[in-house]
mmCIF file of C-alpha atoms in Angstrom:
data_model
loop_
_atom_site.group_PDB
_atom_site.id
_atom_site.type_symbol
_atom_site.label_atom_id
_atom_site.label_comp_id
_atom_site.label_asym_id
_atom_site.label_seq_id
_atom_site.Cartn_x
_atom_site.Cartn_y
_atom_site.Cartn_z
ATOM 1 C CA UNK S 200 19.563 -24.491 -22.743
ATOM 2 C CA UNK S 201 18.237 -22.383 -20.188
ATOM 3 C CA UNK S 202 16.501 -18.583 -20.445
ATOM 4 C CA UNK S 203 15.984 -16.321 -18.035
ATOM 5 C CA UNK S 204 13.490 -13.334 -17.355
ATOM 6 C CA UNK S 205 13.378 -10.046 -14.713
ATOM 7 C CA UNK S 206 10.723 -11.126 -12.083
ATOM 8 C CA UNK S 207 9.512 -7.753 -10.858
ATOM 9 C CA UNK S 208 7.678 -9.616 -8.093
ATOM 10 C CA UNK S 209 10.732 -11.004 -6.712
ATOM 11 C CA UNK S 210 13.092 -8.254 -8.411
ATOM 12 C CA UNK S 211 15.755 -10.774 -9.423
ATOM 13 C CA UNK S 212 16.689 -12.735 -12.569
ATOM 14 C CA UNK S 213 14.879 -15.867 -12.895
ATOM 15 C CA UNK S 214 15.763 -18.823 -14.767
ATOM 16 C CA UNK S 215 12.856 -20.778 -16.334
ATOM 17 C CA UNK S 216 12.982 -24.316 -17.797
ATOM 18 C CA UNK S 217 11.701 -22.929 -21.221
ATOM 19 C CA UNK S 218 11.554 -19.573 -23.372
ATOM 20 C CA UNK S 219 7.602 -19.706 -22.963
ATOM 21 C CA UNK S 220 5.168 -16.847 -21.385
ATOM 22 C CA UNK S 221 3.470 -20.213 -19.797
ATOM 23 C CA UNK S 222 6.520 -21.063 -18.119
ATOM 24 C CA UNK S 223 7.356 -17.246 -16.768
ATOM 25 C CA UNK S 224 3.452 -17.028 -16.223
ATOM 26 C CA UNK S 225 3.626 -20.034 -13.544
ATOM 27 C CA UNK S 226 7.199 -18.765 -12.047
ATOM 28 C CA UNK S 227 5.096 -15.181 -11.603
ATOM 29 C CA UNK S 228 2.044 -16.794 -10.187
ATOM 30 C CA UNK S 229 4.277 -18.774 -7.501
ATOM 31 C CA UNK S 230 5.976 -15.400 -6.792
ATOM 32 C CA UNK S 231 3.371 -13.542 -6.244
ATOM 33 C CA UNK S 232 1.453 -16.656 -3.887
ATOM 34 C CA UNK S 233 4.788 -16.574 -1.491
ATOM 35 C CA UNK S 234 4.296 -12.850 -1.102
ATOM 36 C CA UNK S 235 1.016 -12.902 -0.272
ATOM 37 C CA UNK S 236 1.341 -15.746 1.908
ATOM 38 C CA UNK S 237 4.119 -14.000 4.042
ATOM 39 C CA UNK S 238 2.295 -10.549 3.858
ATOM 40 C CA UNK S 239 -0.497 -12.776 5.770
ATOM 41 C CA UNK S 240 1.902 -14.377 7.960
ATOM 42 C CA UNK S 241 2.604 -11.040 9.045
ATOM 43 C CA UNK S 242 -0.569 -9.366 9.442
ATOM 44 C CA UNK S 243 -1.522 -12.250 11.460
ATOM 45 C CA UNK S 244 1.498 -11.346 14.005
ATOM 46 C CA UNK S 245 0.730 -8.292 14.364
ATOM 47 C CA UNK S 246 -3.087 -8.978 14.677
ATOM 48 C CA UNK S 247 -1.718 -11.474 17.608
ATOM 49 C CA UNK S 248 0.413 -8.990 19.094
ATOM 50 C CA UNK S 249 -2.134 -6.308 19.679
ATOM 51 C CA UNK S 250 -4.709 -8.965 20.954
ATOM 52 C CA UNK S 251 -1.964 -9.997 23.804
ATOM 53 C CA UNK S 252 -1.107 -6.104 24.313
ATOM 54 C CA UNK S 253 -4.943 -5.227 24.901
ATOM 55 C CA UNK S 254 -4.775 -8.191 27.403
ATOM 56 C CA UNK S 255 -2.189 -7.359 29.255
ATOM 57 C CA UNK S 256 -3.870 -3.809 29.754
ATOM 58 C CA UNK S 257 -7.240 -5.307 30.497
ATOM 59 C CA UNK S 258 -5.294 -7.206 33.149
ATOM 60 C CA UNK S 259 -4.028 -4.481 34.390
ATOM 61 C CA UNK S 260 -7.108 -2.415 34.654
ATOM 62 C CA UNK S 261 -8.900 -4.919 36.424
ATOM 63 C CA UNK S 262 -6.066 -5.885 38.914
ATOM 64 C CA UNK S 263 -6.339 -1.667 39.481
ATOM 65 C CA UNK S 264 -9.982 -1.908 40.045
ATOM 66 C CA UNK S 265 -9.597 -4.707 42.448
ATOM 67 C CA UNK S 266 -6.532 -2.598 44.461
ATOM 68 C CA UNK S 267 -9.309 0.359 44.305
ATOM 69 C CA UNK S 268 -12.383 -1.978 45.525
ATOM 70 C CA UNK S 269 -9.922 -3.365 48.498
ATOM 71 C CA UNK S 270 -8.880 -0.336 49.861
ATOM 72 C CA UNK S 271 -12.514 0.786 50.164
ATOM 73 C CA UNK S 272 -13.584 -2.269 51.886
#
């Protein structure tokens, strides 16, 4: 026999092996690790993103800066 519960975490029906708060406890616990672990995941992106955008500008200042220093020589 199986049960089920509403996972708010997840927002879906869950089925769980037995009609136990243990059993939803641990399905709630894994739930809530997997979001955390892809809000992470995409923090991290986004972290990564901005470092390679403020590189790409740095680049660009100093290849400016070097034009600038040329043209004066």
């Amino acid at each position: 026999r199986t049960f089920h519960i509403y996972c708010t975490a997840c927002d879906s029906l869950v089925f769980i092996c037995e009609n136990t708060e243990k059993c939803a406890d641990k399905h709630l616990n894994e739930c809530i690790a997997k979001i955390e672990e892809r809000r992470v995941a995409y923090y991290r992106s986004v972290l990564w993103k901005r470092k390679s955008k403020k590189a790409l500008n740095t680049e660009k200042a100093l290849n400016f800066i070097i034009l600038v220093l040329q043209k004066k020589l």
